[in-house]
PDB file of C-alpha atoms in Angstrom:
ATOM      1  CA  UNK H 414      -0.001   0.125   0.177  1.00 75.00           C
ATOM      2  CA  UNK H 415       0.790   3.563  -0.581  1.00 92.00           C
ATOM      3  CA  UNK H 416       0.012   6.826   1.019  1.00 94.00           C
ATOM      4  CA  UNK H 417      -2.490   7.429  -1.706  1.00 94.00           C
ATOM      5  CA  UNK H 418      -4.213   4.163  -1.665  1.00 92.00           C
ATOM      6  CA  UNK H 419      -4.611   4.844   2.295  1.00 93.00           C
ATOM      7  CA  UNK H 420      -5.848   8.126   1.587  1.00 94.00           C
ATOM      8  CA  UNK H 421      -8.410   6.255  -0.771  1.00 91.00           C
ATOM      9  CA  UNK H 422      -9.443   3.777   2.063  1.00 89.00           C
ATOM     10  CA  UNK H 423      -9.872   6.885   4.447  1.00 92.00           C
ATOM     11  CA  UNK H 424     -13.597   7.889   4.700  1.00 90.00           C
ATOM     12  CA  UNK H 425     -12.531  11.484   5.790  1.00 94.00           C
ATOM     13  CA  UNK H 426      -9.887  12.187   2.518  1.00 95.00           C
ATOM     14  CA  UNK H 427     -12.646  11.007   0.543  1.00 92.00           C
ATOM     15  CA  UNK H 428     -14.867  14.269   1.850  1.00 92.00           C
ATOM     16  CA  UNK H 429     -11.576  16.535   1.052  1.00 95.00           C
ATOM     17  CA  UNK H 430     -11.625  19.224  -2.023  1.00 95.00           C
ATOM     18  CA  UNK H 431      -8.483  18.799  -4.342  1.00 95.00           C
ATOM     19  CA  UNK H 432      -6.911  21.706  -2.213  1.00 95.00           C
ATOM     20  CA  UNK H 433      -7.307  20.284   0.999  1.00 96.00           C
ATOM     21  CA  UNK H 434      -5.960  16.650  -0.341  1.00 96.00           C
ATOM     22  CA  UNK H 435      -3.082  18.528  -2.227  1.00 96.00           C
ATOM     23  CA  UNK H 436      -1.863  20.022   1.236  1.00 97.00           C
ATOM     24  CA  UNK H 437      -2.524  16.723   3.384  1.00 97.00           C
ATOM     25  CA  UNK H 438      -0.447  14.916   0.684  1.00 97.00           C
ATOM     26  CA  UNK H 439       2.418  17.700   0.776  1.00 97.00           C
ATOM     27  CA  UNK H 440       2.673  18.045   4.669  1.00 98.00           C
ATOM     28  CA  UNK H 441       2.301  14.177   5.315  1.00 98.00           C
ATOM     29  CA  UNK H 442       5.423  12.317   6.281  1.00 97.00           C
ATOM     30  CA  UNK H 443       5.761   8.545   5.649  1.00 97.00           C
ATOM     31  CA  UNK H 444       8.213   6.732   7.710  1.00 97.00           C
ATOM     32  CA  UNK H 445       9.386   3.151   7.555  1.00 97.00           C
ATOM     33  CA  UNK H 446       9.616   1.468  11.176  1.00 97.00           C
ATOM     34  CA  UNK H 447      11.525  -2.021  11.440  1.00 96.00           C
ATOM     35  CA  UNK H 448       9.560  -4.947  13.641  1.00 91.00           C
ATOM     36  CA  UNK H 449      10.513  -3.844  17.331  1.00 91.00           C
ATOM     37  CA  UNK H 450      10.837  -0.494  16.393  1.00 96.00           C
ATOM     38  CA  UNK H 451       8.636   2.485  18.046  1.00 96.00           C
ATOM     39  CA  UNK H 452       6.202   4.732  16.229  1.00 96.00           C
ATOM     40  CA  UNK H 453       6.256   6.748  19.371  1.00 95.00           C
ATOM     41  CA  UNK H 454       6.914   5.958  23.240  1.00 94.00           C
ATOM     42  CA  UNK H 455       5.183   6.404  26.168  1.00 93.00           C
ATOM     43  CA  UNK H 456       5.931  10.031  27.536  1.00 93.00           C
ATOM     44  CA  UNK H 457       6.977  11.387  24.394  1.00 94.00           C
ATOM     45  CA  UNK H 458       5.770  14.675  23.131  1.00 95.00           C
ATOM     46  CA  UNK H 459       2.598  14.495  20.530  1.00 95.00           C
ATOM     47  CA  UNK H 460       3.460  15.764  17.288  1.00 95.00           C
ATOM     48  CA  UNK H 461       1.347  13.767  14.824  1.00 97.00           C
ATOM     49  CA  UNK H 462      -1.261  11.972  14.386  1.00 97.00           C
ATOM     50  CA  UNK H 463      -0.668   8.174  12.703  1.00 97.00           C
ATOM     51  CA  UNK H 464      -1.706   5.881  10.177  1.00 97.00           C
ATOM     52  CA  UNK H 465      -0.500   2.465   9.353  1.00 96.00           C
ATOM     53  CA  UNK H 466       0.099   2.074   5.602  1.00 96.00           C
ATOM     54  CA  UNK H 467       2.203  -1.213   5.822  1.00 93.00           C
ATOM     55  CA  UNK H 468       2.277  -4.015   8.405  1.00 90.00           C
ATOM     56  CA  UNK H 469       0.913  -3.898  11.847  1.00 89.00           C
ATOM     57  CA  UNK H 470       1.657  -2.081  15.083  1.00 91.00           C
ATOM     58  CA  UNK H 471       0.585  -2.310  18.871  1.00 89.00           C
ATOM     59  CA  UNK H 472      -0.486   0.039  21.189  1.00 91.00           C
ATOM     60  CA  UNK H 473       0.268  -0.594  24.698  1.00 88.00           C
ATOM     61  CA  UNK H 474       1.969   0.512  28.161  1.00 87.00           C
ATOM     62  CA  UNK H 475       4.052  -1.222  30.960  1.00 82.00           C
ATOM     63  CA  UNK H 476       4.380  -0.507  34.715  1.00 79.00           C
ATOM     64  CA  UNK H 477       7.538   0.387  36.295  1.00 79.00           C
ATOM     65  CA  UNK H 478       7.892  -3.238  37.666  1.00 80.00           C
ATOM     66  CA  UNK H 479       7.819  -4.307  33.729  1.00 76.00           C
ATOM     67  CA  UNK H 480       4.169  -5.779  33.728  1.00 77.00           C
ATOM     68  CA  UNK H 481       2.690  -4.795  30.444  1.00 76.00           C
ATOM     69  CA  UNK H 482      -0.727  -4.594  28.679  1.00 78.00           C
ATOM     70  CA  UNK H 483      -1.420  -4.447  25.008  1.00 80.00           C
ATOM     71  CA  UNK H 484      -4.816  -2.447  24.256  1.00 83.00           C
ATOM     72  CA  UNK H 485      -4.922  -3.047  20.785  1.00 83.00           C
ATOM     73  CA  UNK H 486      -3.223  -3.838  17.477  1.00 84.00           C
ATOM     74  CA  UNK H 487      -3.828  -1.536  14.275  1.00 89.00           C
ATOM     75  CA  UNK H 488      -3.657  -2.981  10.779  1.00 88.00           C
ATOM     76  CA  UNK H 489      -2.749  -1.196   7.604  1.00 90.00           C
ATOM     77  CA  UNK H 490      -5.521   1.106   6.240  1.00 90.00           C
ATOM     78  CA  UNK H 491      -5.962   2.402  10.179  1.00 93.00           C
ATOM     79  CA  UNK H 492      -5.577   5.734  11.579  1.00 95.00           C
ATOM     80  CA  UNK H 493      -4.740   6.097  15.770  1.00 94.00           C
ATOM     81  CA  UNK H 494      -3.571   8.630  18.221  1.00 94.00           C
ATOM     82  CA  UNK H 495      -5.951  11.443  17.924  1.00 94.00           C
ATOM     83  CA  UNK H 496      -6.965  11.398  21.408  1.00 92.00           C
ATOM     84  CA  UNK H 497      -3.692  12.703  22.176  1.00 93.00           C
ATOM     85  CA  UNK H 498      -3.318  14.927  19.348  1.00 95.00           C
ATOM     86  CA  UNK H 499      -6.754  17.021  20.901  1.00 95.00           C
ATOM     87  CA  UNK H 500      -5.877  17.151  24.200  1.00 93.00           C
ATOM     88  CA  UNK H 501      -2.121  17.909  23.395  1.00 92.00           C
ATOM     89  CA  UNK H 502      -1.122  15.729  25.924  1.00 92.00           C
ATOM     90  CA  UNK H 503       2.323  13.277  25.942  1.00 93.00           C
ATOM     91  CA  UNK H 504       1.518  10.250  24.785  1.00 93.00           C
ATOM     92  CA  UNK H 505       0.360   7.397  27.527  1.00 91.00           C
ATOM     93  CA  UNK H 506       1.564   4.632  25.597  1.00 92.00           C
ATOM     94  CA  UNK H 507       4.095   2.841  23.278  1.00 94.00           C
ATOM     95  CA  UNK H 508       3.315   2.157  19.794  1.00 95.00           C
ATOM     96  CA  UNK H 509       5.720  -0.780  18.470  1.00 93.00           C
ATOM     97  CA  UNK H 510       5.607  -2.518  15.269  1.00 93.00           C
ATOM     98  CA  UNK H 511       5.156  -5.747  15.257  1.00 87.00           C
ATOM     99  CA  UNK H 512       6.263  -6.456  11.718  1.00 87.00           C
ATOM    100  CA  UNK H 513       8.499  -4.199   9.230  1.00 93.00           C
ATOM    101  CA  UNK H 514       5.553  -0.922   8.690  1.00 95.00           C
ATOM    102  CA  UNK H 515       5.329   2.107   6.938  1.00 97.00           C
ATOM    103  CA  UNK H 516       3.530   5.184   8.912  1.00 98.00           C
ATOM    104  CA  UNK H 517       2.080   8.026   7.787  1.00 98.00           C
ATOM    105  CA  UNK H 518       2.693  11.219  10.164  1.00 98.00           C
ATOM    106  CA  UNK H 519      -0.023  13.949   9.859  1.00 98.00           C
ATOM    107  CA  UNK H 520       1.648  17.123  11.790  1.00 97.00           C
ATOM    108  CA  UNK H 521      -0.579  18.720  14.161  1.00 97.00           C
ATOM    109  CA  UNK H 522      -0.800  22.119  12.360  1.00 97.00           C
ATOM    110  CA  UNK H 523      -2.355  19.772   9.321  1.00 98.00           C
ATOM    111  CA  UNK H 524      -4.374  17.896  11.826  1.00 98.00           C
ATOM    112  CA  UNK H 525      -5.759  21.632  13.540  1.00 97.00           C
ATOM    113  CA  UNK H 526      -6.435  22.860   9.997  1.00 97.00           C
ATOM    114  CA  UNK H 527      -8.557  20.120   8.875  1.00 97.00           C
ATOM    115  CA  UNK H 528     -10.410  20.527  12.253  1.00 96.00           C
ATOM    116  CA  UNK H 529     -11.038  23.881  10.944  1.00 96.00           C
ATOM    117  CA  UNK H 530     -12.038  23.316   7.383  1.00 95.00           C
ATOM    118  CA  UNK H 531     -13.447  19.936   6.684  1.00 95.00           C
ATOM    119  CA  UNK H 532     -16.560  18.653   8.111  1.00 94.00           C
ATOM    120  CA  UNK H 533     -16.409  14.960   6.503  1.00 93.00           C
ATOM    121  CA  UNK H 534     -13.429  15.232   8.687  1.00 96.00           C
ATOM    122  CA  UNK H 535     -15.194  16.830  11.926  1.00 96.00           C
ATOM    123  CA  UNK H 536     -17.634  14.113  11.518  1.00 95.00           C
ATOM    124  CA  UNK H 537     -15.242  11.096  10.879  1.00 94.00           C
ATOM    125  CA  UNK H 538     -13.522  11.989  14.062  1.00 94.00           C
ATOM    126  CA  UNK H 539     -16.592  12.264  15.997  1.00 94.00           C
ATOM    127  CA  UNK H 540     -16.927   8.212  14.795  1.00 92.00           C
ATOM    128  CA  UNK H 541     -13.734   7.252  15.154  1.00 92.00           C
ATOM    129  CA  UNK H 542     -13.731   8.228  19.009  1.00 92.00           C
ATOM    130  CA  UNK H 543     -17.236   7.041  19.641  1.00 91.00           C
ATOM    131  CA  UNK H 544     -16.167   3.474  17.814  1.00 89.00           C
ATOM    132  CA  UNK H 545     -12.576   3.565  20.093  1.00 87.00           C
ATOM    133  CA  UNK H 546     -14.627   4.185  23.509  1.00 87.00           C
ATOM    134  CA  UNK H 547     -16.895   1.435  22.531  1.00 85.00           C
ATOM    135  CA  UNK H 548     -13.953  -1.176  21.564  1.00 79.00           C
ATOM    136  CA  UNK H 549     -11.971  -0.548  25.126  1.00 79.00           C
ATOM    137  CA  UNK H 550     -15.457  -0.768  27.120  1.00 81.00           C
ATOM    138  CA  UNK H 551     -15.663  -4.102  25.110  1.00 78.00           C
ATOM    139  CA  UNK H 552     -12.211  -5.114  25.901  1.00 75.00           C
ATOM    140  CA  UNK H 553     -13.028  -5.227  29.514  1.00 74.00           C
ATOM    141  CA  UNK H 554     -16.324  -6.803  29.561  1.00 73.00           C
ATOM    142  CA  UNK H 555     -14.345  -9.480  27.678  1.00 70.00           C
ATOM    143  CA  UNK H 556     -11.672  -9.677  29.843  1.00 74.00           C
ATOM    144  CA  UNK H 557     -14.210 -10.179  32.747  1.00 76.00           C
ATOM    145  CA  UNK H 558     -16.894 -12.358  31.761  1.00 76.00           C
ATOM    146  CA  UNK H 559     -15.660 -14.457  28.569  1.00 79.00           C
ATOM    147  CA  UNK H 560     -13.503 -17.629  28.634  1.00 88.00           C
ATOM    148  CA  UNK H 561      -9.926 -17.670  26.860  1.00 90.00           C
ATOM    149  CA  UNK H 562     -11.175 -18.917  23.791  1.00 92.00           C
ATOM    150  CA  UNK H 563     -13.820 -16.714  23.525  1.00 91.00           C
ATOM    151  CA  UNK H 564     -11.577 -13.646  24.273  1.00 90.00           C
ATOM    152  CA  UNK H 565      -8.698 -14.491  21.486  1.00 92.00           C
ATOM    153  CA  UNK H 566     -12.694 -14.682  19.268  1.00 93.00           C
ATOM    154  CA  UNK H 567     -13.306 -10.941  20.505  1.00 89.00           C
ATOM    155  CA  UNK H 568      -9.313  -9.934  19.759  1.00 87.00           C
ATOM    156  CA  UNK H 569      -9.493 -11.002  16.003  1.00 89.00           C
ATOM    157  CA  UNK H 570     -12.775  -9.739  15.008  1.00 89.00           C
ATOM    158  CA  UNK H 571     -12.014  -6.262  16.902  1.00 86.00           C
ATOM    159  CA  UNK H 572      -9.242  -5.882  13.542  1.00 84.00           C
ATOM    160  CA  UNK H 573     -12.167  -5.983  11.520  1.00 86.00           C
ATOM    161  CA  UNK H 574     -14.250  -3.087  12.524  1.00 84.00           C
ATOM    162  CA  UNK H 575     -15.217  -1.681   9.494  1.00 82.00           C
ATOM    163  CA  UNK H 576     -14.759   1.860  10.878  1.00 81.00           C
ATOM    164  CA  UNK H 577     -11.730   1.661  12.703  1.00 84.00           C
ATOM    165  CA  UNK H 578     -10.259  -0.544  10.213  1.00 82.00           C
ATOM    166  CA  UNK H 579     -11.202  -0.496   6.884  1.00 77.00           C
ATOM    167  CA  UNK H 580     -10.747  -3.126   4.854  1.00 73.00           C
ATOM    168  CA  UNK H 581     -12.270  -5.456   2.218  1.00 73.00           C
ATOM    169  CA  UNK H 582      -9.584  -8.523   3.038  1.00 78.00           C
ATOM    170  CA  UNK H 583     -10.814 -11.309   5.297  1.00 86.00           C
ATOM    171  CA  UNK H 584      -7.083 -12.233   6.098  1.00 87.00           C
ATOM    172  CA  UNK H 585      -4.921 -10.928   8.654  1.00 83.00           C
ATOM    173  CA  UNK H 586      -1.152 -11.447   8.599  1.00 80.00           C
ATOM    174  CA  UNK H 587      -0.355 -12.183  12.516  1.00 82.00           C
ATOM    175  CA  UNK H 588       1.726 -14.848  14.060  1.00 82.00           C
ATOM    176  CA  UNK H 589       0.406 -16.230  17.149  1.00 87.00           C
ATOM    177  CA  UNK H 590       2.857 -14.845  19.221  1.00 83.00           C
ATOM    178  CA  UNK H 591       1.433 -11.397  17.808  1.00 79.00           C
ATOM    179  CA  UNK H 592      -2.207 -12.669  18.567  1.00 86.00           C
ATOM    180  CA  UNK H 593      -1.144 -13.519  22.190  1.00 86.00           C
ATOM    181  CA  UNK H 594      -0.298 -10.097  23.344  1.00 79.00           C
ATOM    182  CA  UNK H 595      -3.412  -8.554  21.760  1.00 80.00           C
ATOM    183  CA  UNK H 596      -5.380 -10.916  23.312  1.00 83.00           C
ATOM    184  CA  UNK H 597      -3.150 -10.805  26.699  1.00 80.00           C
ATOM    185  CA  UNK H 598      -2.895 -14.767  27.058  1.00 85.00           C
ATOM    186  CA  UNK H 599      -0.039 -16.920  26.286  1.00 89.00           C
ATOM    187  CA  UNK H 600       1.554 -18.258  22.725  1.00 90.00           C
ATOM    188  CA  UNK H 601       0.824 -21.719  23.562  1.00 93.00           C
ATOM    189  CA  UNK H 602      -2.803 -21.035  24.650  1.00 93.00           C
ATOM    190  CA  UNK H 603      -3.887 -19.068  21.561  1.00 93.00           C
ATOM    191  CA  UNK H 604      -2.530 -22.223  19.620  1.00 93.00           C
ATOM    192  CA  UNK H 605      -5.282 -24.198  21.493  1.00 95.00           C
ATOM    193  CA  UNK H 606      -7.909 -21.300  20.750  1.00 95.00           C
ATOM    194  CA  UNK H 607      -7.298 -20.991  17.170  1.00 95.00           C
ATOM    195  CA  UNK H 608      -7.701 -24.759  17.216  1.00 94.00           C
ATOM    196  CA  UNK H 609     -11.233 -24.796  18.604  1.00 95.00           C
ATOM    197  CA  UNK H 610     -12.300 -21.489  16.297  1.00 95.00           C
ATOM    198  CA  UNK H 611     -10.941 -23.654  13.108  1.00 95.00           C
ATOM    199  CA  UNK H 612     -12.936 -26.491  14.311  1.00 95.00           C
ATOM    200  CA  UNK H 613     -16.041 -24.470  14.989  1.00 95.00           C
ATOM    201  CA  UNK H 614     -15.688 -23.449  11.100  1.00 95.00           C
ATOM    202  CA  UNK H 615     -14.798 -19.556  11.911  1.00 95.00           C
ATOM    203  CA  UNK H 616     -11.233 -19.061  10.982  1.00 95.00           C
ATOM    204  CA  UNK H 617      -8.424 -20.651   8.558  1.00 94.00           C
ATOM    205  CA  UNK H 618      -5.274 -21.064  10.483  1.00 92.00           C
ATOM    206  CA  UNK H 619      -2.014 -21.076   8.158  1.00 89.00           C
ATOM    207  CA  UNK H 620       1.371 -20.086   8.741  1.00 84.00           C
ATOM    208  CA  UNK H 621       1.542 -16.154   9.708  1.00 80.00           C
ATOM    209  CA  UNK H 622      -1.935 -15.563   8.095  1.00 86.00           C
ATOM    210  CA  UNK H 623      -5.186 -16.165   9.462  1.00 91.00           C
ATOM    211  CA  UNK H 624      -8.557 -16.056   7.094  1.00 93.00           C
ATOM    212  CA  UNK H 625     -11.892 -14.942   8.665  1.00 93.00           C
ATOM    213  CA  UNK H 626     -14.403 -17.221   7.519  1.00 95.00           C
ATOM    214  CA  UNK H 627     -17.699 -15.987   9.886  1.00 95.00           C
ATOM    215  CA  UNK H 628     -17.011 -12.465  11.362  1.00 93.00           C
ATOM    216  CA  UNK H 629     -20.194 -12.267  13.231  1.00 93.00           C
ATOM    217  CA  UNK H 630     -19.455 -15.578  14.369  1.00 93.00           C
ATOM    218  CA  UNK H 631     -16.122 -14.593  15.701  1.00 92.00           C
ATOM    219  CA  UNK H 632     -18.079 -11.581  17.536  1.00 90.00           C
ATOM    220  CA  UNK H 633     -20.798 -13.906  18.908  1.00 89.00           C
ATOM    221  CA  UNK H 634     -18.503 -16.603  20.323  1.00 88.00           C
ATOM    222  CA  UNK H 635     -18.820 -17.863  23.430  1.00 77.00           C
ATOM    223  CA  UNK H 636     -22.149 -15.206  24.612  1.00 69.00           C
TER     224      UNK H 636
END
């Protein structure tokens, strides 16, 4: 994927005027991030809004004792970090590449200019923030109420939210170790859960790739 393709897939960009789009393209910086590298670190000043052009990144944090938690994974085609930009706060989480990735950095000045000049951009942000809130409320619910197999199912289905992660692809390139970070369980337990989900006809498991056969089934598994 290129920056142009990312913008074509972004609802907010489809509503821009030609002049607005030209400025956005000119001011966005595209940067590669190696597997294990950081897009930004907890405590960094907020300087940009991010879009994933290629790869997969995770949003996570760690305590002083070293205990870590992964909030979500962000696949190609998605934008994230708007909350910190709007609040002008330091980053409260780390963003790390789970594989070699390419990330678009929209400067705060460009972000603010779109807020002032684009109604479609404002509508998009309202929906984005609402979807993000729903995602994290659901994550707390799933952690407290669901068994491990269902938590893995929800972690997978959350990566196919059509508003947060727009894509027509029903596959995700993710390893069992990467999925274990997102689900908050061990890699060995993810392996067992995927076998259960595959036997239920919900996913097809290949090396490094998962194909979603029944997205609604994943979303409802274990209910």
